CSV table of C-alpha atoms in Angstrom, one decimal:
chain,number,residue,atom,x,y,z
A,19,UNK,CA,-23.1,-77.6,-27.9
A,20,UNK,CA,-19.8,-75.7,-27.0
A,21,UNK,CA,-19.3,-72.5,-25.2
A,22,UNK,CA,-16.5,-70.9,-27.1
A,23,UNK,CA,-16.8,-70.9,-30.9
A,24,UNK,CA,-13.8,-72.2,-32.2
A,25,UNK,CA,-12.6,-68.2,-33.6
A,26,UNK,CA,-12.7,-66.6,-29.6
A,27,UNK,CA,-12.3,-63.2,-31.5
A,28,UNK,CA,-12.2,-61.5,-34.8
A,29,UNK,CA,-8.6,-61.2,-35.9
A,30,UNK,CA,-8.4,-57.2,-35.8
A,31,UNK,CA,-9.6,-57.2,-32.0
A,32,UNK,CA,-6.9,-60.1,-31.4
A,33,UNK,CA,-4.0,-57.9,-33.1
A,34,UNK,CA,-5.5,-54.8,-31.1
A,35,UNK,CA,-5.4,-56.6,-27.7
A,36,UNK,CA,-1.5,-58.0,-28.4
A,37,UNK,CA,-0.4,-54.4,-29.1
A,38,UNK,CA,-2.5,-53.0,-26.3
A,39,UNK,CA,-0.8,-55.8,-23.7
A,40,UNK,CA,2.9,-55.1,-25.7
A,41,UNK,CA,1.9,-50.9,-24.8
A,42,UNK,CA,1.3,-51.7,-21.4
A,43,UNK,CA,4.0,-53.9,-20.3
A,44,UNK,CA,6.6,-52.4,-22.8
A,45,UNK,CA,6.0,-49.6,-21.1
A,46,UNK,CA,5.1,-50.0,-17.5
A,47,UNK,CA,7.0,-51.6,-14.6
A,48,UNK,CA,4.5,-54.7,-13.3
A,49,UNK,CA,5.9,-54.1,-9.8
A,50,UNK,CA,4.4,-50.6,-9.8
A,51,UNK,CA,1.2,-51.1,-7.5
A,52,UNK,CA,-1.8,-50.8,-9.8
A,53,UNK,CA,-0.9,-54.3,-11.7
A,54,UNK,CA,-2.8,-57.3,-10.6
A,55,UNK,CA,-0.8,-59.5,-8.6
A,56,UNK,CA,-1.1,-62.9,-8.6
A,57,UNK,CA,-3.9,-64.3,-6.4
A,58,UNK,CA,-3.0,-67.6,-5.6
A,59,UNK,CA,0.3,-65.8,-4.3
A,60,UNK,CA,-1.5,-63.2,-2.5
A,61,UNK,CA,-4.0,-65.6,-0.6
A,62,UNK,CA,-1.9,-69.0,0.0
A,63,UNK,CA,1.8,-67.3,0.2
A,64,UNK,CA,3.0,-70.1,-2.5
A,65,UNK,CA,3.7,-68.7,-6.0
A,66,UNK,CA,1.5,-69.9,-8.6
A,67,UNK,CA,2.9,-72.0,-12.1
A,68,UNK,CA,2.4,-68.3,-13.6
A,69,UNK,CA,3.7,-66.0,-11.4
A,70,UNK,CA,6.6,-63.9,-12.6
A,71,UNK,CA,4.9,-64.1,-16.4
A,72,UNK,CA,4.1,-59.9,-16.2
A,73,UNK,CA,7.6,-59.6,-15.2
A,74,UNK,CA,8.6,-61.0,-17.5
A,75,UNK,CA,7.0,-59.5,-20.3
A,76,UNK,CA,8.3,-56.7,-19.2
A,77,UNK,CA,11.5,-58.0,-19.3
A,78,UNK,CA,11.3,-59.3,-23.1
A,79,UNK,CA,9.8,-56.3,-24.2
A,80,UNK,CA,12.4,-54.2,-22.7
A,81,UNK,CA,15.0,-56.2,-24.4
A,82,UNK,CA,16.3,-58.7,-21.9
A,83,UNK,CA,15.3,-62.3,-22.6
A,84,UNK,CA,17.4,-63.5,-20.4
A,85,UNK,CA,16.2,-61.6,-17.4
A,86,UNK,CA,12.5,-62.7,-18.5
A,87,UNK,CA,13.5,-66.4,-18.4
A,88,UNK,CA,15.2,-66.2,-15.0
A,89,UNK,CA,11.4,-64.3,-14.0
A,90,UNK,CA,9.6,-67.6,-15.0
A,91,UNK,CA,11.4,-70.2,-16.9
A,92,UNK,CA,8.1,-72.4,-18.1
A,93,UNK,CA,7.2,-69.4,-20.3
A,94,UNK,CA,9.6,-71.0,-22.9
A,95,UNK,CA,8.2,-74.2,-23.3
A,96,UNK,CA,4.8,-72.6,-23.3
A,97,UNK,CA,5.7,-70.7,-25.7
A,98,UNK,CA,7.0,-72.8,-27.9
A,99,UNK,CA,3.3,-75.2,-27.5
A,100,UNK,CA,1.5,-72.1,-28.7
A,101,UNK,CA,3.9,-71.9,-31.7
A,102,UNK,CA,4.0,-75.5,-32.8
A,103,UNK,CA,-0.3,-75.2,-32.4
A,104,UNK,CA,-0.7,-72.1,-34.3
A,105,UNK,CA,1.7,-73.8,-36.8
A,106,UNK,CA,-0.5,-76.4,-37.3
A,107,UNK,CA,-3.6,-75.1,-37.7
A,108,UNK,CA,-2.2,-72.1,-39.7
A,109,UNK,CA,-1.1,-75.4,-42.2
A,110,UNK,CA,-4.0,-76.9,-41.4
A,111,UNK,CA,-2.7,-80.2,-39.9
A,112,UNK,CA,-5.3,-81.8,-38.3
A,113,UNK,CA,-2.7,-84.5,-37.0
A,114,UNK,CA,-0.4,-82.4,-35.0
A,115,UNK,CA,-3.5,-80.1,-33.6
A,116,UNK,CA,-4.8,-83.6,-32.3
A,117,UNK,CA,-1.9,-84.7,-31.2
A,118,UNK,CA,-1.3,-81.6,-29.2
A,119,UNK,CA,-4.4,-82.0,-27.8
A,120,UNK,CA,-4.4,-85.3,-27.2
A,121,UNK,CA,-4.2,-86.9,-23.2
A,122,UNK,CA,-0.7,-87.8,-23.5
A,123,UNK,CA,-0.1,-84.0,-24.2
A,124,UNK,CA,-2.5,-82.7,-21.5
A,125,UNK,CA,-0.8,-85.5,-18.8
A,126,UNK,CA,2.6,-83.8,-20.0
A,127,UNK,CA,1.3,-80.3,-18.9
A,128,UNK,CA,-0.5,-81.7,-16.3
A,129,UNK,CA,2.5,-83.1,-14.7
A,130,UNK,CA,5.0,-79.9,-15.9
A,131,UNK,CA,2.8,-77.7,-14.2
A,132,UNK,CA,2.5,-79.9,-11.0
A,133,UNK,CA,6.4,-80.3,-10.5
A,134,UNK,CA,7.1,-76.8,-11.8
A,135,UNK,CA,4.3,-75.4,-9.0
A,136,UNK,CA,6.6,-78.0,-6.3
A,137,UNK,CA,9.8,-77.2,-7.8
A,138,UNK,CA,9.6,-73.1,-7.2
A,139,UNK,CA,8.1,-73.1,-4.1
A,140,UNK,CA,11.1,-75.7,-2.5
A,141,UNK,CA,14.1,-74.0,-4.4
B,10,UNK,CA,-32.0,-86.6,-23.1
B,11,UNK,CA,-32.9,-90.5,-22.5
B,12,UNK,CA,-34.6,-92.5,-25.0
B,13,UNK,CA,-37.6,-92.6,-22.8
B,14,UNK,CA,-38.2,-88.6,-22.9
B,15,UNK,CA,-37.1,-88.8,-26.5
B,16,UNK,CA,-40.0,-91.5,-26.8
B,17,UNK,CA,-42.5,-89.5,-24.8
B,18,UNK,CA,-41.6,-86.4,-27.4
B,19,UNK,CA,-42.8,-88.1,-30.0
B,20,UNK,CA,-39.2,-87.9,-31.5
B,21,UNK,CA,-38.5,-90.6,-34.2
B,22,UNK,CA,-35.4,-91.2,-36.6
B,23,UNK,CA,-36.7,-88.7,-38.8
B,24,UNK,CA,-37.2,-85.7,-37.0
B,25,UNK,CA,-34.4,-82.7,-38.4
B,26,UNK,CA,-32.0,-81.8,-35.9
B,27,UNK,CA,-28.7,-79.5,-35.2
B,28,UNK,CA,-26.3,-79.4,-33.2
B,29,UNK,CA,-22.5,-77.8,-33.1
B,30,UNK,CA,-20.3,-79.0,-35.1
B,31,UNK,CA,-22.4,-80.3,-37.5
B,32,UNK,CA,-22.3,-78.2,-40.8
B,33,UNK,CA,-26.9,-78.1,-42.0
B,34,UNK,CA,-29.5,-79.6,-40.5
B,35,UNK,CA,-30.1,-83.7,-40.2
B,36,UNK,CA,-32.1,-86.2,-39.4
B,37,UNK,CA,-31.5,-87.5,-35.4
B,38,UNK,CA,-31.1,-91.2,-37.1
B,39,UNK,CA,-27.8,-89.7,-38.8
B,40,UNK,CA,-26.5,-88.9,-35.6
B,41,UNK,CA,-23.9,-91.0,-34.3
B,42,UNK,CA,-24.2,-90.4,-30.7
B,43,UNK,CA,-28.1,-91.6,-31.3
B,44,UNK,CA,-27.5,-94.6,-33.9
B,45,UNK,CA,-27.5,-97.2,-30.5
B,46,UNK,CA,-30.8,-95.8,-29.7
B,47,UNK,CA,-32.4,-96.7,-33.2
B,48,UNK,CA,-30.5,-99.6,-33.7
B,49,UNK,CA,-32.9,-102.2,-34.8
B,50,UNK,CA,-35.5,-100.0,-35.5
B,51,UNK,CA,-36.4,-99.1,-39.5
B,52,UNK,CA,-37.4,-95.7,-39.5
B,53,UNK,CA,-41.5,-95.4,-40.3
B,54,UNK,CA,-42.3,-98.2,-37.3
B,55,UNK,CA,-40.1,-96.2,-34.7
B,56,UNK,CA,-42.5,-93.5,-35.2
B,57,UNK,CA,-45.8,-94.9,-33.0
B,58,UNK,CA,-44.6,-97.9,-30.7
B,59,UNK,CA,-41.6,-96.8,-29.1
B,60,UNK,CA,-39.9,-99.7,-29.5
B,61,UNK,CA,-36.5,-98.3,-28.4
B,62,UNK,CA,-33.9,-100.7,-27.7
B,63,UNK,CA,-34.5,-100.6,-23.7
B,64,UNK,CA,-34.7,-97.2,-22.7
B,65,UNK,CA,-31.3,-97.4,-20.6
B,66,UNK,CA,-29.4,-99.3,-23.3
B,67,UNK,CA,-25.7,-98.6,-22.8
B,68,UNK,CA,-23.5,-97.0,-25.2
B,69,UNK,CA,-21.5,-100.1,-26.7
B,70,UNK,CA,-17.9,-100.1,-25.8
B,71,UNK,CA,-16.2,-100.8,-29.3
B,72,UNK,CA,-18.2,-99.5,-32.7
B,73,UNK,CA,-17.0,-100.5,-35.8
B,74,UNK,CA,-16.8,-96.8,-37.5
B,75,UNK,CA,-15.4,-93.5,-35.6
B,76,UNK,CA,-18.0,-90.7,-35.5
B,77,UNK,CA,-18.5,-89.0,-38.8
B,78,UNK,CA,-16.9,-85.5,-37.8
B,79,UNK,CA,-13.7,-83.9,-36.8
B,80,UNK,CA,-12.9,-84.8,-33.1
B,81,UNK,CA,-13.8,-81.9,-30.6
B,82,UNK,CA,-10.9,-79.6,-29.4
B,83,UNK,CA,-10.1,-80.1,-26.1
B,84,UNK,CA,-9.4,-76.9,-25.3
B,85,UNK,CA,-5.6,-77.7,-23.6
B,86,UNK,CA,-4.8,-74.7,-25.0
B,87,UNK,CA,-6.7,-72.2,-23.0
B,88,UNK,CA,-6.3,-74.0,-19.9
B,89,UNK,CA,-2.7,-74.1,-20.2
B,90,UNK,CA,-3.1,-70.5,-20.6
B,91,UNK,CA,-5.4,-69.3,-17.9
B,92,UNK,CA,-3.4,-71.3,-15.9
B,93,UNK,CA,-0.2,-69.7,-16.7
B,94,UNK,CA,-2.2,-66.3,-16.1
B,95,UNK,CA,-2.5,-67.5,-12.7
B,96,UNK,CA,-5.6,-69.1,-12.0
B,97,UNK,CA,-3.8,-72.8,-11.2
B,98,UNK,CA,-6.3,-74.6,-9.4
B,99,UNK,CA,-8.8,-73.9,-12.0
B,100,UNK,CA,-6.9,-74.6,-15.3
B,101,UNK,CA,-5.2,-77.5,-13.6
B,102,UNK,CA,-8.9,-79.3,-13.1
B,103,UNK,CA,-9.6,-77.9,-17.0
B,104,UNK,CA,-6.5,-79.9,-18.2
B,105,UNK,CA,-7.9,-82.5,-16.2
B,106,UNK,CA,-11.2,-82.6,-18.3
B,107,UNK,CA,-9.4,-81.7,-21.7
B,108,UNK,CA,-7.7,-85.1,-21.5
B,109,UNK,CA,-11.4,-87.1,-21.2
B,110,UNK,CA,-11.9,-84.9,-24.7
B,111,UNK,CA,-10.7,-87.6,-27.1
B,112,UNK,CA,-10.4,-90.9,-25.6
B,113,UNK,CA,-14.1,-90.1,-25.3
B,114,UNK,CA,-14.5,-89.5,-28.9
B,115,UNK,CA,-12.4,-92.2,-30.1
B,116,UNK,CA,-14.2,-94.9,-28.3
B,117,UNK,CA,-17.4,-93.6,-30.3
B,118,UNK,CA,-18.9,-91.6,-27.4
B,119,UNK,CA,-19.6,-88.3,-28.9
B,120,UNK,CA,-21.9,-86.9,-26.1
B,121,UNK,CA,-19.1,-87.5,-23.4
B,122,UNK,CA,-17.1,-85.6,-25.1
B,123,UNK,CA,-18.5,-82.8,-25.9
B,124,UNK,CA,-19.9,-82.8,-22.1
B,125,UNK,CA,-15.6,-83.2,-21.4
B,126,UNK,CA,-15.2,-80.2,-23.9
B,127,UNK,CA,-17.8,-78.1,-21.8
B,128,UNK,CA,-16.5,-79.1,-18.7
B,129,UNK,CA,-13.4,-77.7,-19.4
B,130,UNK,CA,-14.5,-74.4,-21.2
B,131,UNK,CA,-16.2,-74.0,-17.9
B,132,UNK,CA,-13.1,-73.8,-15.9
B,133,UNK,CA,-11.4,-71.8,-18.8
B,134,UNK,CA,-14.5,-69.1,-18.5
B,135,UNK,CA,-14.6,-69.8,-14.7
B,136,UNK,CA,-11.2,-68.8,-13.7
B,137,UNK,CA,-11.1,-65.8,-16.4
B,138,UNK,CA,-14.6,-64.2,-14.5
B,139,UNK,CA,-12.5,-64.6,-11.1
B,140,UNK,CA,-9.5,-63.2,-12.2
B,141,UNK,CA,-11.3,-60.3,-13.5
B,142,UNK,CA,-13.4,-59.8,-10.1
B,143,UNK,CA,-10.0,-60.3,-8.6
B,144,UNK,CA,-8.2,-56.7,-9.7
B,145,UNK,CA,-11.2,-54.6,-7.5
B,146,UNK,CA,-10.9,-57.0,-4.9
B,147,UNK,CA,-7.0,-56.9,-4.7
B,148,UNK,CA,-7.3,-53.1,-4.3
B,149,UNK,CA,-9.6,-53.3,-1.9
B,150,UNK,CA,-7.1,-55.7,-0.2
B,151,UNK,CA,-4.2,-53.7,0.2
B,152,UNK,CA,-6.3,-50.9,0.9
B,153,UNK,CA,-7.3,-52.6,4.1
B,154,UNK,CA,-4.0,-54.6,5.2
């Protein structure tokens, strides 16, 4: 038996939480003091694999891409996962969604994550 | 369940069953994650002896067929998320499950992993629940310090 259904959400509350998100952070500075911060951040000191992605949200949706790169970097390839997954199942490839979630795939995030957690803190 | 309690149910290859992923009802001998269990057995005489093959048998290491089915997600995708949306230790221990998902499934052992699959919605749903008890607790926080 699972515990999510393979549809989290109905489509129309999906589309309703992206805009609502894109309102919020189109609109509002994250650095103003009622946005979570990150927790990992806030109990250990080191900066999680995610922090900097409300910045930088802010940053796209303000028009500066570049500026939400510099704010976390491992956005992009993220990204471009999500794109290349809802790709294939929008075409209904069953060989690249498998492939995507396959353990070589979950190894490569593994270890991105890892190194990019290592590499932030050092720099 | 172990073949034993499946014996002491009174359960047999013909009793319906359902479970997620599979599209109507069946019959528990159609199962694939049960076939080692009735293997050897024809169907009316597993009914009254429970003449299981050994009520511990282990799963067998190579079948000949792949499970009838599409292969469970393994969820890599919410994990990757959630841990993006900064709940690391979490998502990294759900990526760690996610990637037991279909080696498990491909070597014909369809219990494992689904149990991978739940494993790793757990720390998907896990880290979500604390990183929604988080936002009081951070006010709270820097209310005090």
């Amino acid at each position: 038996m699972t515990l999510l259904r393979p549809r989290l959400a109905p489509a129309p509350l999906l589309a309703a939480a992206v805009v609502i998100v894109a309102v919020v952070y189109g609109c509002f500075d994250p650095l103003s003091s009622w946005f979570p911060r990150c927790p990992f951040l806030s109990l250990t000191g080191l900066q999680c694999p995610g922090c900097g992605t409300q910045r930088a949200l802010h940053a796209l949706l303000s028009g500066h891409p570049a500026e939400a790169l510099a704010f976390n970097p491992i956005l992009l390839p993220v990204a471009l996962y999500l794109l290349l997954l809802v790709g294939a199942s929008f075409l209904g490839n069953r060989r690249l969604s498998e492939a995507l979630a396959s353990p070589a795939a979950c190894y490569a995030a593994l270890v991105a994550i890892v190194a990019w957690t290592v590499v932030r803190n050092l720099l | 369940m172990s073949a034993r309690e499946v014996c002491e149910h009174n359960i047999t290859p013909e009793t319906p069953v359902w479970r997620s992923g599979l599209s109507d009802w069946t019959t528990l001998g159609q199962l694939p994650e049960f076939a080692p269990e009735f293997a050897g057995t024809s169907a009316p005489e597993a009914a009254a002896p429970c003449s299981f093959r050994g009520a511990a048998a282990p799963e067998p290491a190579t079948p000949q067929t792949l499970p009838e089915g599409e292969c469970p997600s393994s969820r890599l995708v919410w994990c990757i998320v959630v841990t993006v949306l900064c709940c690391m230790p979490l998502g990294v221990l759900g990526i760690i499950f996610a990637s037991k998902v279909q080696p498990a499934w491909y070597s014909g052992n369809v219990a494992k992993a689904y149990k991978m699959q739940q494993r790793a919605e757990m720390c998907i749903i896990l880290s979500i629940v604390l990183g929604l008890l988080w936002l009081p607790l951070q006010t709270l926080w820097f209310c005090l310090v």
